[in-house]
Amino acid sequence: MKQVKIYCPKCQWVPDASARWLCEPSCGCSWNTFETCGVCPRCGRNWEDTQCLACHRWSPHADWYHEFIPDEQQQMPKTELAGATG
Ligand SMILES: [Zn+2]
Ligand SMILES: [Zn+2]
């Protein structure tokens, strides 16, 4: 199963639920851009680039999503001894 982690592709900063971005100079709305995939909920502007609140550099919004595959629980193969009768 794939999971997605969201963090800054430049500094690995992880935005939390209280992080806010400003839609400026469009409408000045303040919201969490990762709850709307980079779309301003007020004016509908689609922000293709997202600025990191930690390092203040811009990265494409899609680059913030990092797919990873968690370690699958490996089942130990059963070793059966057969044909030991003699
Ligand atoms: Zn950053
Ligand atoms: Zn806006």
Tab-separated table of C-alpha atoms and ligand atoms in Angstrom:
chain	number	residue	atom	x	y	z
A	1	MET	CA	0.000	0.000	0.000
A	2	LYS	CA	1.342	3.398	-0.941
A	3	GLN	CA	1.233	6.306	1.423
A	4	VAL	CA	1.895	9.955	0.778
A	5	LYS	CA	3.990	12.208	2.933
A	6	ILE	CA	3.883	15.945	2.554
A	7	TYR	CA	7.038	17.920	3.158
A	8	CYS	CA	9.156	20.636	1.589
A	9	PRO	CA	11.241	19.141	-1.241
A	10	LYS	CA	14.043	21.571	-0.411
A	11	CYS	CA	14.347	21.435	3.380
A	12	GLN	CA	12.009	18.565	4.365
A	13	TRP	CA	9.893	20.815	6.548
A	14	VAL	CA	6.565	19.162	7.320
A	15	PRO	CA	3.584	21.537	7.358
A	16	ASP	CA	1.159	20.914	10.198
A	17	ALA	CA	-2.562	21.574	10.329
A	18	SER	CA	-2.077	25.077	11.707
A	19	ALA	CA	0.167	26.209	8.830
A	20	ARG	CA	-1.368	29.007	6.785
A	21	TRP	CA	-0.630	30.439	3.372
A	22	LEU	CA	-1.716	33.806	2.044
A	23	CYS	CA	-3.408	34.295	-1.292
A	24	GLU	CA	-1.610	37.457	-2.265
A	25	PRO	CA	-1.895	39.645	-4.176
A	26	SER	CA	-5.098	37.988	-5.333
A	27	CYS	CA	-7.573	38.039	-2.427
A	28	GLY	CA	-5.567	37.913	0.801
A	29	CYS	CA	-7.231	34.719	2.003
A	30	SER	CA	-5.328	32.737	4.635
A	31	TRP	CA	-5.733	28.961	4.566
A	32	ASN	CA	-3.926	25.641	4.661
A	33	THR	CA	-3.007	25.060	1.049
A	34	PHE	CA	-2.565	21.309	1.469
A	35	GLU	CA	-6.190	20.874	2.466
A	36	THR	CA	-7.249	22.170	-0.936
A	37	CYS	CA	-4.366	20.904	-3.113
A	38	GLY	CA	-3.151	24.453	-3.643
A	39	VAL	CA	-6.480	26.042	-4.548
A	40	CYS	CA	-7.564	29.194	-2.760
A	41	PRO	CA	-10.966	28.494	-1.159
A	42	ARG	CA	-12.098	32.092	-1.588
A	43	CYS	CA	-11.145	33.133	-5.106
A	44	GLY	CA	-10.375	29.729	-6.593
A	45	ARG	CA	-6.886	30.597	-7.702
A	46	ASN	CA	-4.824	27.497	-8.369
A	47	TRP	CA	-1.377	27.937	-6.839
A	48	GLU	CA	0.926	25.734	-8.869
A	49	ASP	CA	3.877	26.721	-6.695
A	50	THR	CA	3.874	26.628	-2.913
A	51	GLN	CA	6.228	28.596	-0.707
A	52	CYS	CA	7.829	26.830	2.216
A	53	LEU	CA	7.099	28.567	5.519
A	54	ALA	CA	10.425	27.361	6.901
A	55	CYS	CA	12.995	28.039	4.158
A	56	HIS	CA	10.796	30.466	2.172
A	57	ARG	CA	11.663	28.881	-1.154
A	58	TRP	CA	9.088	28.089	-3.799
A	59	SER	CA	8.474	24.602	-5.109
A	60	PRO	CA	5.816	23.150	-7.400
A	61	HIS	CA	2.877	22.058	-5.254
A	62	ALA	CA	3.083	18.519	-6.631
A	63	ASP	CA	6.693	18.222	-5.488
A	64	TRP	CA	5.555	18.426	-1.871
A	65	TYR	CA	3.865	15.040	-2.134
A	66	HIS	CA	6.200	12.115	-1.635
A	67	GLU	CA	4.964	8.620	-2.140
A	68	PHE	CA	6.549	5.919	-0.110
A	69	ILE	CA	5.891	2.274	0.462
A	70	PRO	CA	5.970	1.284	4.116
A	71	ASP	CA	7.866	-1.821	5.013
A	72	GLU	CA	5.633	-4.766	4.471
A	73	GLN	CA	5.517	-7.258	7.229
A	74	GLN	CA	7.508	-10.102	5.926
A	75	GLN	CA	6.094	-13.494	6.646
A	76	MET	CA	8.685	-16.009	7.525
A	77	PRO	CA	8.480	-18.833	5.044
A	78	LYS	CA	7.626	-22.085	6.680
A	79	THR	CA	10.324	-24.651	6.310
A	80	GLU	CA	8.918	-28.113	6.442
A	81	LEU	CA	11.062	-31.129	6.832
A	82	ALA	CA	9.669	-33.881	4.713
A	83	GLY	CA	10.617	-37.400	3.954
A	84	ALA	CA	12.588	-38.001	7.126
A	85	THR	CA	11.104	-41.372	7.633
A	86	GLY	CA	13.287	-44.209	6.986
B	1	ZN	ZN	11.571	24.389	2.906
B	2	ZN	ZN	-7.593	33.819	-3.196
